Each structure stands twice: as structure tokens, then as C-alpha cells.
XYZ file of N, CA, C and O in Angstrom:
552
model
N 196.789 81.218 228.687
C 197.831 81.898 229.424
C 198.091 83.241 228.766
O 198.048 83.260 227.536
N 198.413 84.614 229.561
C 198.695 85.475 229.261
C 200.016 85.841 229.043
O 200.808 85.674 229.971
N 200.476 86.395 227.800
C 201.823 86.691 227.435
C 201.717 88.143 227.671
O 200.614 88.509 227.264
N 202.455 89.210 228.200
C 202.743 90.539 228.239
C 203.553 90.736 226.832
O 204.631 90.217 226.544
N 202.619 91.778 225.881
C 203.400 91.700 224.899
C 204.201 93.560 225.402
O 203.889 94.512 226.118
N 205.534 93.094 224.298
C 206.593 94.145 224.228
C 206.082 95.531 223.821
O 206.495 96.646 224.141
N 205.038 95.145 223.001
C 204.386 96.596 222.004
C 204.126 97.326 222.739
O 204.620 98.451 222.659
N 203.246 96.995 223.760
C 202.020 98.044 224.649
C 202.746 99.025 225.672
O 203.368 98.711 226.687
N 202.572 99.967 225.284
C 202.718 101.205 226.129
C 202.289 101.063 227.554
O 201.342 100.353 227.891
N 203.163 101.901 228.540
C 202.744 101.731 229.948
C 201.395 102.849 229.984
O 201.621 103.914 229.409
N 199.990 102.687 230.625
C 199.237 103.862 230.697
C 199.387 105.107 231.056
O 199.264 105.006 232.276
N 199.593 106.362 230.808
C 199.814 107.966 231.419
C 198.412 107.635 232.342
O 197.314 107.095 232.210
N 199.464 108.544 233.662
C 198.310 109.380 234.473
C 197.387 110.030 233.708
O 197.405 110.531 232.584
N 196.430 109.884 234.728
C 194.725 110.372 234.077
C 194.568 110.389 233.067
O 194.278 111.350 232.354
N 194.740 109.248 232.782
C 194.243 108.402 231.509
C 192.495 107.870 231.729
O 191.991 107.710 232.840
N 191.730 107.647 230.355
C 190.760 107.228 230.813
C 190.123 105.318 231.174
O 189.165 104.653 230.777
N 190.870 105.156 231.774
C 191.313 103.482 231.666
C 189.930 102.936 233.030
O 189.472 103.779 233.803
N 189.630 101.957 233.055
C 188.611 101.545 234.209
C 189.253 101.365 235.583
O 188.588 101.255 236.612
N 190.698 101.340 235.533
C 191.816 100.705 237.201
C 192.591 102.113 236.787
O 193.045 102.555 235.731
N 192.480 102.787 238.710
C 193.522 103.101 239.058
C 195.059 103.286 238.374
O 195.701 102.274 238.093
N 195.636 104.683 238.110
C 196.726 104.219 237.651
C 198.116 103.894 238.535
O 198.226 104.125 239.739
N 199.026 103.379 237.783
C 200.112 103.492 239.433
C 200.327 104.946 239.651
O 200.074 106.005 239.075
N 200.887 104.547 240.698
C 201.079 106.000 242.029
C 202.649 106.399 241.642
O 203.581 105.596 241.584
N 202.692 107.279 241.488
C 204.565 107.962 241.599
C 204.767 107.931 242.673
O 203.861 107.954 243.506
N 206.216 107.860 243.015
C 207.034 107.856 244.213
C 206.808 109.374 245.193
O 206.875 109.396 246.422
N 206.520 110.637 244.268
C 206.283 111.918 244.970
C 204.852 112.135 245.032
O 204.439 113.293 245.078
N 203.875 110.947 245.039
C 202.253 111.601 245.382
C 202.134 110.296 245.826
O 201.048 109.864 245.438
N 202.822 109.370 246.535
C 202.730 108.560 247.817
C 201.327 108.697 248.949
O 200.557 107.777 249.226
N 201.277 110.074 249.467
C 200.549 110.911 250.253
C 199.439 111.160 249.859
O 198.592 111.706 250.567
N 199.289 110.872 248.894
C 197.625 111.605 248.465
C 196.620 110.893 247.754
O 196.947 109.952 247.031
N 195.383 111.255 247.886
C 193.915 109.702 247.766
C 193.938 110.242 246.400
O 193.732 111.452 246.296
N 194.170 109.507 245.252
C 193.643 109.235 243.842
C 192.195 108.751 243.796
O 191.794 107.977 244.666
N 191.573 109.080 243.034
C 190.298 108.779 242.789
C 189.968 108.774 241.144
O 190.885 108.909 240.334
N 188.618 108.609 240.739
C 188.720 108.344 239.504
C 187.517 109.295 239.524
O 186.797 109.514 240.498
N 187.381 109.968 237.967
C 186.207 110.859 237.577
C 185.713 110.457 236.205
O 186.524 110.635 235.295
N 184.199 109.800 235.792
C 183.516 109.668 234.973
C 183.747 110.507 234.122
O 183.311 111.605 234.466
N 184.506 110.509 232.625
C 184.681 111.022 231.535
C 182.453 110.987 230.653
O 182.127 111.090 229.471
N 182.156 110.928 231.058
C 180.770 110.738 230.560
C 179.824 111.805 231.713
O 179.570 112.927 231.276
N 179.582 111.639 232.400
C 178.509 112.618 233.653
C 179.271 113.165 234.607
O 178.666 113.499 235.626
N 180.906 113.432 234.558
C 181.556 113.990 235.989
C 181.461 113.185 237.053
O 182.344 113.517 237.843
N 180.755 112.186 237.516
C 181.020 111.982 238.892
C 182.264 111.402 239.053
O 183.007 110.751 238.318
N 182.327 111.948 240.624
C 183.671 111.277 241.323
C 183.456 110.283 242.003
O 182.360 110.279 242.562
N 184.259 109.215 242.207
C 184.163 107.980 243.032
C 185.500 107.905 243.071
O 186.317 108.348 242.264
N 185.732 107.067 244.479
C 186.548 105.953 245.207
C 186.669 104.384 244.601
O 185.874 103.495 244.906
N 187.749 104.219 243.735
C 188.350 103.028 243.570
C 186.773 101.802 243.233
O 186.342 100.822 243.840
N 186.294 102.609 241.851
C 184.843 101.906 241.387
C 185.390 101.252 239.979
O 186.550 101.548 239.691
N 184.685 100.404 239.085
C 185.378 99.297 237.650
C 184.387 100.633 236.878
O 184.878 101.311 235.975
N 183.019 100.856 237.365
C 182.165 101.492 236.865
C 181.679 102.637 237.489
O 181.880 102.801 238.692
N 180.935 103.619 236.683
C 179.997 104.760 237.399
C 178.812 104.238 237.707
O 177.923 103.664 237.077
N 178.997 104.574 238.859
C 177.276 104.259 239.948
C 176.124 104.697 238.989
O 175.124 104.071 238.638
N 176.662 106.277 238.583
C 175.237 106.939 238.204
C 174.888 106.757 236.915
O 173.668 106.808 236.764
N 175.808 106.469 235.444
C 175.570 106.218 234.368
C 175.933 105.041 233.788
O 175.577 104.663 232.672
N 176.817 104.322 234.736
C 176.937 102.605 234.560
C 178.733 102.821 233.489
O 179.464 101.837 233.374
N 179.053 103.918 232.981
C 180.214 104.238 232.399
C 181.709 103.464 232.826
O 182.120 103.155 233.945
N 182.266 103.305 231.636
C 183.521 102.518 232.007
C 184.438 103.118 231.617
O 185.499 102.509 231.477
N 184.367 104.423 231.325
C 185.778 105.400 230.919
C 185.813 106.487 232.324
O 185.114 107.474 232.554
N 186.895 105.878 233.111
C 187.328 106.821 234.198
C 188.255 107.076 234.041
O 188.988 106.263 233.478
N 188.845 108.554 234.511
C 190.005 109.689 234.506
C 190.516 109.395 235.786
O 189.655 109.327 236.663
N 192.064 109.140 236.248
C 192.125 109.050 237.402
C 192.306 110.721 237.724
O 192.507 111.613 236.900
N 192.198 110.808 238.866
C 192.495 112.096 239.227
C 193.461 112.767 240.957
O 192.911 112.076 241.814
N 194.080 113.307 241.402
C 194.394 113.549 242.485
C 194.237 114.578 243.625
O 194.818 115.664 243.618
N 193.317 114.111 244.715
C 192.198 114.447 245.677
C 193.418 115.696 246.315
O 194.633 115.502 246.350
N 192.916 116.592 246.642
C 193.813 118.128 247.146
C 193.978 117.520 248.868
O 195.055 117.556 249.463
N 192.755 117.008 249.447
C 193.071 116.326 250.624
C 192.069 116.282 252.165
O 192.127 115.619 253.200
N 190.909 117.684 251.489
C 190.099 118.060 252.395
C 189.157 117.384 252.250
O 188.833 116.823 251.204
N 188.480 117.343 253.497
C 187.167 116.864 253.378
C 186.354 117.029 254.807
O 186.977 117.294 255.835
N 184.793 116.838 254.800
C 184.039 116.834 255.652
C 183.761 115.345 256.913
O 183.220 114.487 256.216
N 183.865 114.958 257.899
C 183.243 113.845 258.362
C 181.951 113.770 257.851
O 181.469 114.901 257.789
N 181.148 112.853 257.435
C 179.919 112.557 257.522
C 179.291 111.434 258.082
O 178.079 111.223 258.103
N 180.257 110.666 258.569
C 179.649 109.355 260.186
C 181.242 109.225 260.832
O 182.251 109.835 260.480
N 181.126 108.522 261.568
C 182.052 107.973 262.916
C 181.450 107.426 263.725
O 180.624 107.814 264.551
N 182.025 106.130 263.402
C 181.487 105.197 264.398
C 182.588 104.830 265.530
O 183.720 104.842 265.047
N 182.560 104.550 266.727
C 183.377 103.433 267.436
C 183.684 101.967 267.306
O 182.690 101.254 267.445
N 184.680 101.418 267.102
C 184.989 100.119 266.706
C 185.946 99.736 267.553
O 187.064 100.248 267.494
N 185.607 98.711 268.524
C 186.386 97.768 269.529
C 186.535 96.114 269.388
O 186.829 95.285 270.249
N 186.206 95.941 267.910
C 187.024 94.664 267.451
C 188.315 94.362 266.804
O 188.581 95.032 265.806
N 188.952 93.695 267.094
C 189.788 93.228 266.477
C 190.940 94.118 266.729
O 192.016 93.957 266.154
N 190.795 94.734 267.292
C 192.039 95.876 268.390
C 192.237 95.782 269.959
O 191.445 95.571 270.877
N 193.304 95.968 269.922
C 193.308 96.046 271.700
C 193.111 97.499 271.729
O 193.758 98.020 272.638
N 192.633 98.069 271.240
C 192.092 99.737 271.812
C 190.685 100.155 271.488
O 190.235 99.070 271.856
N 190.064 100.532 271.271
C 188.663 101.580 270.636
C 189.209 102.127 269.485
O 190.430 102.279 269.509
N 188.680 102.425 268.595
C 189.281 103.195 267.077
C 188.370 103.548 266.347
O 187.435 102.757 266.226
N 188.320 104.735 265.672
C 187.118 105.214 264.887
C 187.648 104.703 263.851
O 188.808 104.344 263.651
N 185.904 104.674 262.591
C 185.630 104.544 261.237
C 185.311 105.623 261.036
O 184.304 106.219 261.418
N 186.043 105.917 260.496
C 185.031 107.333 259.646
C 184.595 107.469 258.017
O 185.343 106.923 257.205
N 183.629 108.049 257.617
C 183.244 108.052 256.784
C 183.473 109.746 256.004
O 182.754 110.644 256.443
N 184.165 109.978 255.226
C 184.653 111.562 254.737
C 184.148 111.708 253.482
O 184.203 110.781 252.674
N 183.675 112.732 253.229
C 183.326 113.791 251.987
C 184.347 114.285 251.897
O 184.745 114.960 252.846
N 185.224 114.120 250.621
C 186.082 114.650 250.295
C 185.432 115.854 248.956
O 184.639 115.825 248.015
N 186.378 116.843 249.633
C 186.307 118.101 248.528
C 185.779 117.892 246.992
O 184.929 118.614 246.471
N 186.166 117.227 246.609
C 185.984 116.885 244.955
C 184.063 116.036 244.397
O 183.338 116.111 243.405
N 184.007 115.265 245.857
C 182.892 114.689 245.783
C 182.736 113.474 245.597
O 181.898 113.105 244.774
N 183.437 112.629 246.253
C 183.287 111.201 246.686
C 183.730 111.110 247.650
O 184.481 111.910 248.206
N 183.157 109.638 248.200
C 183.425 109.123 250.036
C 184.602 108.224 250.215
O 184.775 107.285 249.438
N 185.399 108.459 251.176
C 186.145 107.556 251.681
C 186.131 107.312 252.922
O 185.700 108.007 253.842
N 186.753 106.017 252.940
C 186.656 105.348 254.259
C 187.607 105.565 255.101
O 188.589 105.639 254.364
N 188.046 105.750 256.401
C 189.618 106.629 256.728
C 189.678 105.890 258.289
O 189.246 104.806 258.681
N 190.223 106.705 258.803
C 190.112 106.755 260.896
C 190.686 108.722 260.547
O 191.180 109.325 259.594
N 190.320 109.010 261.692
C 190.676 110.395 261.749
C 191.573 109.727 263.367
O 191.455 108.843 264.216
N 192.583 111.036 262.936
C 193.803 110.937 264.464
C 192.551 111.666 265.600
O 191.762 112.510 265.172
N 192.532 111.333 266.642
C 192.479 111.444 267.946
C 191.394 110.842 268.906
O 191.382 109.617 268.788
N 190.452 111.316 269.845
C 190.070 110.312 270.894
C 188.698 110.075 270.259
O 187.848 110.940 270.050
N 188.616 108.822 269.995
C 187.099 108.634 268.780
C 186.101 109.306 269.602
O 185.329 109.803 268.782
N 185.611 109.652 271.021
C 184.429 110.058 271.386
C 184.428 111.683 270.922
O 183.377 112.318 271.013
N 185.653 112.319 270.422
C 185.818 113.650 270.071
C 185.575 113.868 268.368
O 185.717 114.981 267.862
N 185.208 112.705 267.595
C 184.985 113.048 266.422
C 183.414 112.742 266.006
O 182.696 111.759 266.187
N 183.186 114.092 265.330
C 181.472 114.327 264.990
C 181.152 114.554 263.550
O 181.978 114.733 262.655
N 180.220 114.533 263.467
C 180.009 114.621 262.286
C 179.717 115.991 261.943
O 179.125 116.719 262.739
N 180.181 116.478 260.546
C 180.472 117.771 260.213
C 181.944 118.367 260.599
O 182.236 119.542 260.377
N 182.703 117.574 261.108
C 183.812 118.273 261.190
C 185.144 117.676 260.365
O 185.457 116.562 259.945
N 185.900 119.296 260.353
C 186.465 119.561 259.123
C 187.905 118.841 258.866
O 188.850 119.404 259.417
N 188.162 117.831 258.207
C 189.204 116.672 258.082
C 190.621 117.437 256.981
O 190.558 118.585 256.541
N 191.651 116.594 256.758
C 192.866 116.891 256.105
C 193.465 115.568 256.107
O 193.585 114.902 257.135
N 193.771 115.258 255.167
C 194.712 114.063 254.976
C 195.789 113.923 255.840
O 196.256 115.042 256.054
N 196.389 113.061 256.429
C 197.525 112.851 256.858
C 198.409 112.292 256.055
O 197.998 111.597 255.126
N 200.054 112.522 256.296
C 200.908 111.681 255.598
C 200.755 110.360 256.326
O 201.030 109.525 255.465
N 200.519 109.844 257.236
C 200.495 108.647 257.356
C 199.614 107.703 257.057
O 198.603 108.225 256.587
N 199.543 106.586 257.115
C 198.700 105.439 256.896
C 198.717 104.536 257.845
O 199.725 104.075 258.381
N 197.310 104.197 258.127
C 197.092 103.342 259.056
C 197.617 101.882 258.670
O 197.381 101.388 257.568
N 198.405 101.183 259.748
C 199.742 100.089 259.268
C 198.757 99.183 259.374
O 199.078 98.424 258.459
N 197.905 98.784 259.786
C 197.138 97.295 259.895
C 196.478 97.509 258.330
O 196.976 97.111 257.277
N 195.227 98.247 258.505
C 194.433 98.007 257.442
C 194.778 98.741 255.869
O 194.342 98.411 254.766
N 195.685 99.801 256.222
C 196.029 100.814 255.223
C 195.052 101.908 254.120
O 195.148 102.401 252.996
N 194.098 101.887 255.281
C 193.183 102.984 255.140
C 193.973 104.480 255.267
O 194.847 104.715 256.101
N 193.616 105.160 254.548
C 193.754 106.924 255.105
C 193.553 107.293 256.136
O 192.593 107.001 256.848
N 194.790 108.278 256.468
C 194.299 108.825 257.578
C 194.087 110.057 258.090
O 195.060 110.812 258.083
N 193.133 110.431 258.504
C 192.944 111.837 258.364
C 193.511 112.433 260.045
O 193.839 111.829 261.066
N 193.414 113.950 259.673
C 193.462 115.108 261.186
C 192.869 116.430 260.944
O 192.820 117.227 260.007
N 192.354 116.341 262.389
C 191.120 117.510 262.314
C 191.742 118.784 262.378
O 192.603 119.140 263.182
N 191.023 119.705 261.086
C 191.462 121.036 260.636
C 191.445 122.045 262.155
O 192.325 122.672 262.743
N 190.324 121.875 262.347
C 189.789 123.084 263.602
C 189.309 121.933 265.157
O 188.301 121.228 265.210
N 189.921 122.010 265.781
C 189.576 121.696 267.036
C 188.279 122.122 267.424
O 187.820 123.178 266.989
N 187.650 121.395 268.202
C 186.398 121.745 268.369
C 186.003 122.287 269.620
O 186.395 121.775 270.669
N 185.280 123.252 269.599
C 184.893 123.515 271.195
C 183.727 123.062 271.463
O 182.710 123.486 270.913
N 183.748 121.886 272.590
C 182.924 121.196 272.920
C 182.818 120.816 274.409
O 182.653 119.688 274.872
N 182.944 121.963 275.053
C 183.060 122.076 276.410
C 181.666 121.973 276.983
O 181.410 121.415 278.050
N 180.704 122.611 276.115
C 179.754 122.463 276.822
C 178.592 121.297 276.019
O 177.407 121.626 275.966
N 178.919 120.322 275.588
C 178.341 119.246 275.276
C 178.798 118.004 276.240
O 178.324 116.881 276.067
């Protein structure tokens, strides 16, 4: 059985610890991610680095942009249609999200922003598109 001892310090943000640190009450809104203190890479909520197998990660906090790089349509387990999307975020790791609006209008390559909200079922991110697209003639 585990006893919580009195001694141990709570962890500081971006610390190099293997978990996520907790979230403050004023960055609620924004995707934390972790960055390999050993080769830089960035990843999404990993124990380890993909690329050097490393167990000292920095958490860090994502500015909010990012690229689509898939979207799929998904009509299970909803009474509506709803995209998956798959985002390149600025810093250089993927997350998994829905972007706001009519899933047949989201493509790949186009330019995403975090939303303050969160999707209430699954509590994925949620993104909205920077630049509207002109796609009149597709």
C-alpha cells in the first residue's frame, strides 16, 4: 500500500517529470504537451520519446495554431456526422481534435486555432478555422 509522504514537494510546471503536469485554473484553454529534454521532440501526452526512447519530458504550453493534416467523417455513435481531425500543431506534434463547422468543408492543409471550448462527450480539443476557404469552385 501506498502512503503519500508529507516531505515531497508538489512538481513545478515544466518540470522534467514523465506525466503531464497539473493544469492552473488560468491555462484551462490551452493543449500542454511535453518536449524531450534529450533530442527536442514534441509529443502529445507520451510516458516516453518515440524517437530516442527518453523518459525526461518538459511539459510545455502549445500557443494554439496548427495545420489540418486528415479529416475524416464519423457517423457512429452520434445522432449527427462529425469530423476527426488530425492537427499539426505549431510546435510539432499531432493532436487529435474535431474542428467547428460542416465536416464536408474541412480539408486538409487548412489553417486551425484552438477553441475555448471542449468537446462535452469525448473532451477532445476543439479547434476553428483561421481563414475560410474559397471553395466555390470545387
Amino acid at each position: 500500500m501506498y502512503h503519500h509522504s508529507t516531505s515531497t514537494s508538489p512538481s513545478a510546471a515544466g518540470s522534467a517529470a514523465g506525466v503531464l503536469d497539473p493544469v492552473t485554473a488560468d491555462s484551462r484553454d490551452a493543449i500542454h504537451y511535453q518536449r524531450c529534454t534529450w533530442c527536442g521532440t514534441a509529443m502529445y501526452h507520451r510516458l516516453l520519446c518515440p524517437v530516442c526512447q527518453g523518459s525526461e519530458l518538459r511539459t510545455e504550453r502549445s500557443e494554439g495554431s496548427g495545420t489540418v493534416r486528415h479529416s475524416t467523417i464519423v457517423h457512429r455513435n452520434t445522432p449527427a456526422a462529425r469530423n476527426v481531425s488530425l492537427i499539426e500543431m505549431a510546435e510539432g506534434f499531432v493532436v487529435r481534435g474535431r474542428v467547428m463547422g460542416p465536416p464536408v468543408g474541412i480539408h486538409s492543409g487548412d489553417r486551425v486555432r484552438l477553441s475555448t471550448v471542449k468537446d462535452p462527450v469525448r473532451g477532445e480539443p476543439v479547434f476553428q478555422l483561421l481563414d475560410e476557404p474559397y471553395r466555390a469552385w470545387t
